[in-house]
PDB file of C-alpha atoms in Angstrom:
ATOM      1  CA  MET A  12     -16.976 -46.146 114.040  1.00 48.00           C
ATOM      2  CA  THR A  13     -20.030 -44.768 112.371  1.00 53.00           C
ATOM      3  CA  ASP A  14     -22.827 -46.872 111.051  1.00 56.00           C
ATOM      4  CA  THR A  15     -22.640 -46.707 107.305  1.00 56.00           C
ATOM      5  CA  PRO A  16     -25.173 -48.659 105.372  1.00 56.00           C
ATOM      6  CA  ASN A  17     -23.741 -51.646 103.658  1.00 55.00           C
ATOM      7  CA  ARG A  18     -24.170 -51.524  99.907  1.00 58.00           C
ATOM      8  CA  PHE A  19     -24.513 -55.253  99.755  1.00 54.00           C
ATOM      9  CA  PRO A  20     -27.092 -56.631 102.150  1.00 54.00           C
ATOM     10  CA  LYS A  21     -26.105 -59.687 104.046  1.00 55.00           C
ATOM     11  CA  ARG A  22     -27.860 -62.899 103.343  1.00 54.00           C
ATOM     12  CA  THR A  23     -29.689 -64.125 106.345  1.00 55.00           C
ATOM     13  CA  ASN A  24     -29.889 -67.694 105.236  1.00 56.00           C
ATOM     14  CA  LEU A  25     -26.577 -68.925 104.094  1.00 53.00           C
ATOM     15  CA  MET A  26     -28.088 -72.154 102.853  1.00 55.00           C
ATOM     16  CA  GLU A  27     -30.200 -70.324 100.284  1.00 54.00           C
ATOM     17  CA  PRO A  28     -28.646 -70.669  96.873  1.00 56.00           C
ATOM     18  CA  THR A  29     -27.553 -67.536  95.109  1.00 64.00           C
ATOM     19  CA  MET A  30     -29.081 -66.690  91.720  1.00 68.00           C
ATOM     20  CA  THR A  31     -26.977 -67.859  88.853  1.00 80.00           C
ATOM     21  CA  THR A  32     -26.170 -65.656  85.915  1.00 82.00           C
ATOM     22  CA  ASP A  33     -28.452 -67.705  83.668  1.00 81.00           C
ATOM     23  CA  ALA A  34     -31.333 -67.359  86.091  1.00 83.00           C
ATOM     24  CA  LYS A  35     -30.787 -63.606  86.285  1.00 84.00           C
ATOM     25  CA  ARG A  36     -30.769 -63.424  82.491  1.00 85.00           C
ATOM     26  CA  GLU A  37     -33.970 -65.442  82.291  1.00 85.00           C
ATOM     27  CA  GLU A  38     -35.684 -63.230  84.895  1.00 87.00           C
ATOM     28  CA  LEU A  39     -34.532 -60.106  83.058  1.00 87.00           C
ATOM     29  CA  ARG A  40     -35.743 -61.564  79.746  1.00 87.00           C
ATOM     30  CA  GLU A  41     -39.180 -62.257  81.278  1.00 89.00           C
ATOM     31  CA  LYS A  42     -39.392 -58.698  82.595  1.00 88.00           C
ATOM     32  CA  ILE A  43     -38.467 -57.351  79.141  1.00 89.00           C
ATOM     33  CA  GLU A  44     -41.132 -59.527  77.470  1.00 88.00           C
ATOM     34  CA  VAL A  45     -43.778 -58.336  79.934  1.00 89.00           C
ATOM     35  CA  ALA A  46     -42.738 -54.711  79.354  1.00 87.00           C
ATOM     36  CA  GLU A  47     -42.823 -55.182  75.562  1.00 87.00           C
ATOM     37  CA  ALA A  48     -46.304 -56.741  75.728  1.00 87.00           C
ATOM     38  CA  ARG A  49     -47.508 -53.855  77.902  1.00 87.00           C
ATOM     39  CA  GLN A  50     -45.979 -51.353  75.460  1.00 87.00           C
ATOM     40  CA  GLN A  51     -47.651 -53.054  72.469  1.00 85.00           C
ATOM     41  CA  ALA A  52     -50.998 -52.943  74.244  1.00 85.00           C
ATOM     42  CA  ARG A  53     -50.533 -49.224  74.921  1.00 85.00           C
ATOM     43  CA  GLU A  54     -49.547 -48.585  71.296  1.00 84.00           C
ATOM     44  CA  ALA A  55     -52.593 -50.489  70.029  1.00 81.00           C
ATOM     45  CA  THR A  56     -54.870 -48.501  72.336  1.00 85.00           C
ATOM     46  CA  LEU A  57     -53.270 -45.204  71.360  1.00 80.00           C
ATOM     47  CA  SER A  58     -53.390 -45.974  67.637  1.00 79.00           C
ATOM     48  CA  GLU A  59     -57.054 -47.008  67.954  1.00 82.00           C
ATOM     49  CA  ARG A  60     -57.850 -43.760  69.760  1.00 82.00           C
ATOM     50  CA  ALA A  61     -55.969 -41.779  67.110  1.00 79.00           C
ATOM     51  CA  ARG A  62     -57.922 -43.536  64.333  1.00 80.00           C
ATOM     52  CA  ASP A  63     -61.205 -42.825  66.124  1.00 81.00           C
ATOM     53  CA  ALA A  64     -60.267 -39.157  66.547  1.00 79.00           C
ATOM     54  CA  ALA A  65     -59.285 -38.879  62.875  1.00 80.00           C
ATOM     55  CA  ASP A  66     -62.558 -40.518  61.783  1.00 82.00           C
ATOM     56  CA  THR A  67     -64.553 -38.175  64.010  1.00 84.00           C
ATOM     57  CA  ALA A  68     -62.705 -35.171  62.585  1.00 78.00           C
ATOM     58  CA  LYS A  69     -63.305 -36.352  59.010  1.00 80.00           C
ATOM     59  CA  GLU A  70     -67.022 -36.838  59.697  1.00 83.00           C
ATOM     60  CA  PHE A  71     -67.257 -33.353  61.235  1.00 82.00           C
ATOM     61  CA  VAL A  72     -65.507 -31.772  58.246  1.00 79.00           C
ATOM     62  CA  LYS A  73     -67.801 -33.627  55.824  1.00 80.00           C
ATOM     63  CA  GLU A  74     -70.925 -32.610  57.741  1.00 82.00           C
ATOM     64  CA  HIS A  75     -69.852 -28.997  58.422  1.00 79.00           C
ATOM     65  CA  PRO A  76     -67.389 -27.829  55.728  1.00 78.00           C
ATOM     66  CA  VAL A  77     -68.247 -24.148  56.065  1.00 79.00           C
ATOM     67  CA  ALA A  78     -67.909 -24.177  59.856  1.00 79.00           C
ATOM     68  CA  THR A  79     -64.555 -25.929  59.516  1.00 80.00           C
ATOM     69  CA  MET A  80     -63.297 -23.342  57.041  1.00 79.00           C
ATOM     70  CA  VAL A  81     -64.487 -20.436  59.204  1.00 78.00           C
ATOM     71  CA  GLY A  82     -62.901 -22.028  62.278  1.00 80.00           C
ATOM     72  CA  GLY A  83     -59.590 -22.448  60.449  1.00 77.00           C
ATOM     73  CA  VAL A  84     -59.611 -18.827  59.299  1.00 75.00           C
ATOM     74  CA  ALA A  85     -60.466 -17.640  62.814  1.00 77.00           C
ATOM     75  CA  ALA A  86     -57.702 -19.751  64.344  1.00 75.00           C
ATOM     76  CA  GLY A  87     -55.224 -18.395  61.787  1.00 75.00           C
ATOM     77  CA  LEU A  88     -56.236 -14.811  62.539  1.00 71.00           C
ATOM     78  CA  LEU A  89     -55.966 -15.411  66.275  1.00 73.00           C
ATOM     79  CA  ILE A  90     -52.521 -16.982  66.034  1.00 74.00           C
ATOM     80  CA  GLY A  91     -51.354 -14.341  63.562  1.00 68.00           C
ATOM     81  CA  SER A  92     -52.457 -11.518  65.845  1.00 68.00           C
ATOM     82  CA  MET A  93     -50.252 -12.855  68.645  1.00 70.00           C
ATOM     83  CA  PHE A  94     -47.041 -12.111  66.795  1.00 67.00           C
ATOM     84  CA  LYS A  95     -45.469  -8.774  65.966  1.00 62.00           C
ATOM     85  CA  GLY A  96     -46.470  -7.650  62.523  1.00 59.00           C
ATOM     86  CA  GLY A  97     -49.351 -10.054  62.699  1.00 50.00           C
ATOM     87  CA  ARG A  98     -51.799  -7.251  63.267  1.00 54.00           C
ATOM     88  CA  ASN A  99     -51.049  -5.749  59.867  1.00 61.00           C
ATOM     89  CA  VAL A 100     -51.198  -9.160  58.290  1.00 58.00           C
ATOM     90  CA  GLY A 101     -54.471  -9.743  60.134  1.00 58.00           C
ATOM     91  CA  LYS A 102     -55.953  -6.617  58.606  1.00 65.00           C
ATOM     92  CA  GLN A 103     -54.866  -7.701  55.144  1.00 67.00           C
ATOM     93  CA  VAL A 104     -56.253 -11.187  55.734  1.00 62.00           C
ATOM     94  CA  GLY A 105     -59.483  -9.604  56.999  1.00 66.00           C
ATOM     95  CA  ARG A 106     -59.831  -7.648  53.771  1.00 68.00           C
ATOM     96  CA  ARG A 107     -59.088 -10.741  51.740  1.00 70.00           C
ATOM     97  CA  ALA A 108     -61.518 -12.760  53.851  1.00 65.00           C
ATOM     98  CA  GLY A 109     -64.230 -10.315  52.785  1.00 69.00           C
ATOM     99  CA  GLY A 110     -63.340 -11.082  49.173  1.00 72.00           C
ATOM    100  CA  LEU A 111     -63.325 -14.777  50.007  1.00 71.00           C
ATOM    101  CA  ALA A 112     -66.782 -14.463  51.569  1.00 72.00           C
ATOM    102  CA  SER A 113     -68.024 -12.676  48.465  1.00 76.00           C
ATOM    103  CA  THR A 114     -66.594 -15.416  46.273  1.00 79.00           C
ATOM    104  CA  ALA A 115     -68.125 -18.084  48.525  1.00 75.00           C
ATOM    105  CA  ARG A 116     -71.510 -16.333  48.298  1.00 78.00           C
ATOM    106  CA  THR A 117     -71.242 -16.206  44.496  1.00 82.00           C
ATOM    107  CA  VAL A 118     -70.293 -19.876  44.312  1.00 80.00           C
ATOM    108  CA  GLY A 119     -73.135 -20.767  46.693  1.00 77.00           C
ATOM    109  CA  MET A 120     -75.659 -18.832  44.612  1.00 83.00           C
ATOM    110  CA  ALA A 121     -74.403 -20.490  41.399  1.00 81.00           C
ATOM    111  CA  PHE A 122     -74.679 -23.894  43.070  1.00 81.00           C
ATOM    112  CA  ALA A 123     -78.227 -23.148  44.240  1.00 79.00           C
ATOM    113  CA  ARG A 124     -79.202 -21.885  40.764  1.00 83.00           C
ATOM    114  CA  ASP A 125     -77.779 -25.017  39.137  1.00 83.00           C
ATOM    115  CA  ALA A 126     -79.627 -27.185  41.684  1.00 80.00           C
ATOM    116  CA  ILE A 127     -82.911 -25.396  40.909  1.00 85.00           C
ATOM    117  CA  ILE A 128     -82.350 -25.789  37.162  1.00 85.00           C
ATOM    118  CA  ALA A 129     -81.523 -29.468  37.603  1.00 82.00           C
ATOM    119  CA  ALA A 130     -84.673 -29.959  39.702  1.00 81.00           C
ATOM    120  CA  GLY A 131     -86.784 -28.208  37.033  1.00 80.00           C
ATOM    121  CA  THR A 132     -85.245 -30.323  34.287  1.00 85.00           C
ATOM    122  CA  ALA A 133     -85.908 -33.476  36.303  1.00 82.00           C
ATOM    123  CA  ALA A 134     -89.518 -32.396  36.828  1.00 81.00           C
ATOM    124  CA  LEU A 135     -90.017 -31.794  33.096  1.00 81.00           C
ATOM    125  CA  THR A 136     -88.413 -35.113  32.239  1.00 84.00           C
ATOM    126  CA  GLY A 137     -90.636 -36.843  34.799  1.00 82.00           C
ATOM    127  CA  ARG A 138     -93.748 -35.144  33.390  1.00 83.00           C
ATOM    128  CA  ASP A 139     -92.789 -36.224  29.857  1.00 83.00           C
ATOM    129  CA  LYS A 140     -92.282 -39.800  31.020  1.00 83.00           C
ATOM    130  CA  LEU A 141     -95.661 -39.767  32.781  1.00 83.00           C
ATOM    131  CA  GLU A 142     -97.322 -38.438  29.614  1.00 84.00           C
ATOM    132  CA  ASP A 143     -95.685 -41.216  27.607  1.00 84.00           C
ATOM    133  CA  ILE A 144     -96.883 -43.806  30.107  1.00 85.00           C
ATOM    134  CA  GLY A 145    -100.398 -42.289  30.031  1.00 81.00           C
ATOM    135  CA  ASP A 146    -100.463 -42.354  26.214  1.00 82.00           C
ATOM    136  CA  SER A 147     -99.295 -45.954  26.203  1.00 83.00           C
ATOM    137  CA  ALA A 148    -101.952 -46.956  28.756  1.00 80.00           C
ATOM    138  CA  SER A 149    -104.623 -45.101  26.758  1.00 81.00           C
ATOM    139  CA  ASP A 150    -103.577 -46.830  23.521  1.00 83.00           C
ATOM    140  CA  THR A 151    -103.644 -50.191  25.251  1.00 85.00           C
ATOM    141  CA  ALA A 152    -107.106 -49.485  26.719  1.00 81.00           C
ATOM    142  CA  ARG A 153    -108.445 -48.462  23.284  1.00 82.00           C
ATOM    143  CA  GLY A 154    -107.025 -51.635  21.760  1.00 83.00           C
ATOM    144  CA  LEU A 155    -108.609 -53.747  24.468  1.00 82.00           C
ATOM    145  CA  ARG A 156    -111.969 -51.965  23.979  1.00 83.00           C
ATOM    146  CA  ARG A 157    -111.830 -52.629  20.219  1.00 84.00           C
ATOM    147  CA  SER A 158    -110.907 -56.239  20.820  1.00 84.00           C
ATOM    148  CA  ALA A 159    -113.712 -56.666  23.371  1.00 81.00           C
ATOM    149  CA  GLY A 160    -116.186 -55.031  20.978  1.00 82.00           C
ATOM    150  CA  TYR A 161    -115.123 -57.299  18.149  1.00 85.00           C
ATOM    151  CA  THR A 162    -115.339 -60.367  20.374  1.00 86.00           C
ATOM    152  CA  ALA A 163    -118.785 -59.300  21.642  1.00 81.00           C
ATOM    153  CA  GLY A 164    -119.989 -58.687  18.044  1.00 84.00           C
ATOM    154  CA  THR A 165    -118.653 -62.031  16.870  1.00 87.00           C
ATOM    155  CA  THR A 166    -120.260 -63.789  19.815  1.00 87.00           C
ATOM    156  CA  ALA A 167    -123.604 -62.064  19.131  1.00 83.00           C
ATOM    157  CA  ASP A 168    -123.417 -62.990  15.423  1.00 86.00           C
ATOM    158  CA  THR A 169    -122.628 -66.583  16.322  1.00 89.00           C
ATOM    159  CA  ALA A 170    -125.510 -66.656  18.831  1.00 86.00           C
ATOM    160  CA  ARG A 171    -127.947 -65.261  16.196  1.00 87.00           C
ATOM    161  CA  SER A 172    -126.766 -67.759  13.638  1.00 88.00           C
ATOM    162  CA  LEU A 173    -127.157 -70.641  16.093  1.00 89.00           C
ATOM    163  CA  THR A 174    -130.593 -69.347  17.096  1.00 90.00           C
ATOM    164  CA  ARG A 175    -131.718 -69.245  13.443  1.00 88.00           C
ATOM    165  CA  ARG A 176    -130.402 -72.751  12.818  1.00 89.00           C
ATOM    166  CA  ALA A 177    -132.095 -74.050  15.945  1.00 87.00           C
ATOM    167  CA  SER A 178    -135.332 -72.295  14.954  1.00 88.00           C
ATOM    168  CA  ARG A 179    -135.210 -73.798  11.444  1.00 88.00           C
ATOM    169  CA  SER A 180    -134.423 -77.230  12.825  1.00 88.00           C
ATOM    170  CA  ALA A 181    -137.293 -76.967  15.296  1.00 87.00           C
ATOM    171  CA  THR A 182    -139.696 -75.752  12.578  1.00 90.00           C
ATOM    172  CA  ARG A 183    -138.692 -78.658  10.297  1.00 88.00           C
ATOM    173  CA  ALA A 184    -139.050 -81.126  13.146  1.00 87.00           C
ATOM    174  CA  VAL A 185    -142.570 -79.840  13.946  1.00 88.00           C
ATOM    175  CA  ARG A 186    -143.559 -79.890  10.233  1.00 88.00           C
ATOM    176  CA  ASP A 187    -142.219 -83.409   9.805  1.00 87.00           C
ATOM    177  CA  ALA A 188    -144.081 -84.548  12.957  1.00 86.00           C
ATOM    178  CA  ARG A 189    -147.369 -83.041  11.637  1.00 84.00           C
ATOM    179  CA  ASN A 190    -146.905 -84.685   8.315  1.00 86.00           C
ATOM    180  CA  ARG A 191    -146.412 -88.070   9.900  1.00 84.00           C
ATOM    181  CA  ILE A 192    -149.351 -87.658  12.207  1.00 85.00           C
ATOM    182  CA  GLY A 193    -151.622 -86.321   9.480  1.00 74.00           C
ATOM    183  CA  LYS A 194    -150.874 -89.133   7.045  1.00 60.00           C
TER     184      LYS A 194
END
């Protein structure tokens, strides 16, 4: 008789109760819940990483659009050259890429020209606004000078008039005092 392993291990303690079907179901349910929670945590981590990678890629494309375009063209040429017939297509794409570069240069120059024109227009508009502000300040200063001159003239006239009145009153008072003393 050969020793064949028993597929069902013997229980060593016969007094130990066997697991009921309900208990097995409950244990299996707990294991499933733990596995589902672990899977959800992994999915959340992976989706967060994917969002971060997508945001990083978007930022790179926004900051370096030309480098992104050149990289895409280079990758396309490299992949295309790996396949049969791709070499001819690569040559055609290379010729077209030269045309694309020429078009990009023309668009870039037009953009730069428009930016320079816009800057010049803004400078002229700013200069005109500053001239308007200067004219307004000058007009206001002239008005204030006229007003101050008028006020100073009026004050001087009033002071002269008061001085004359005071002088006349003093002269009359002295004359009246002499008359009373001399009589």
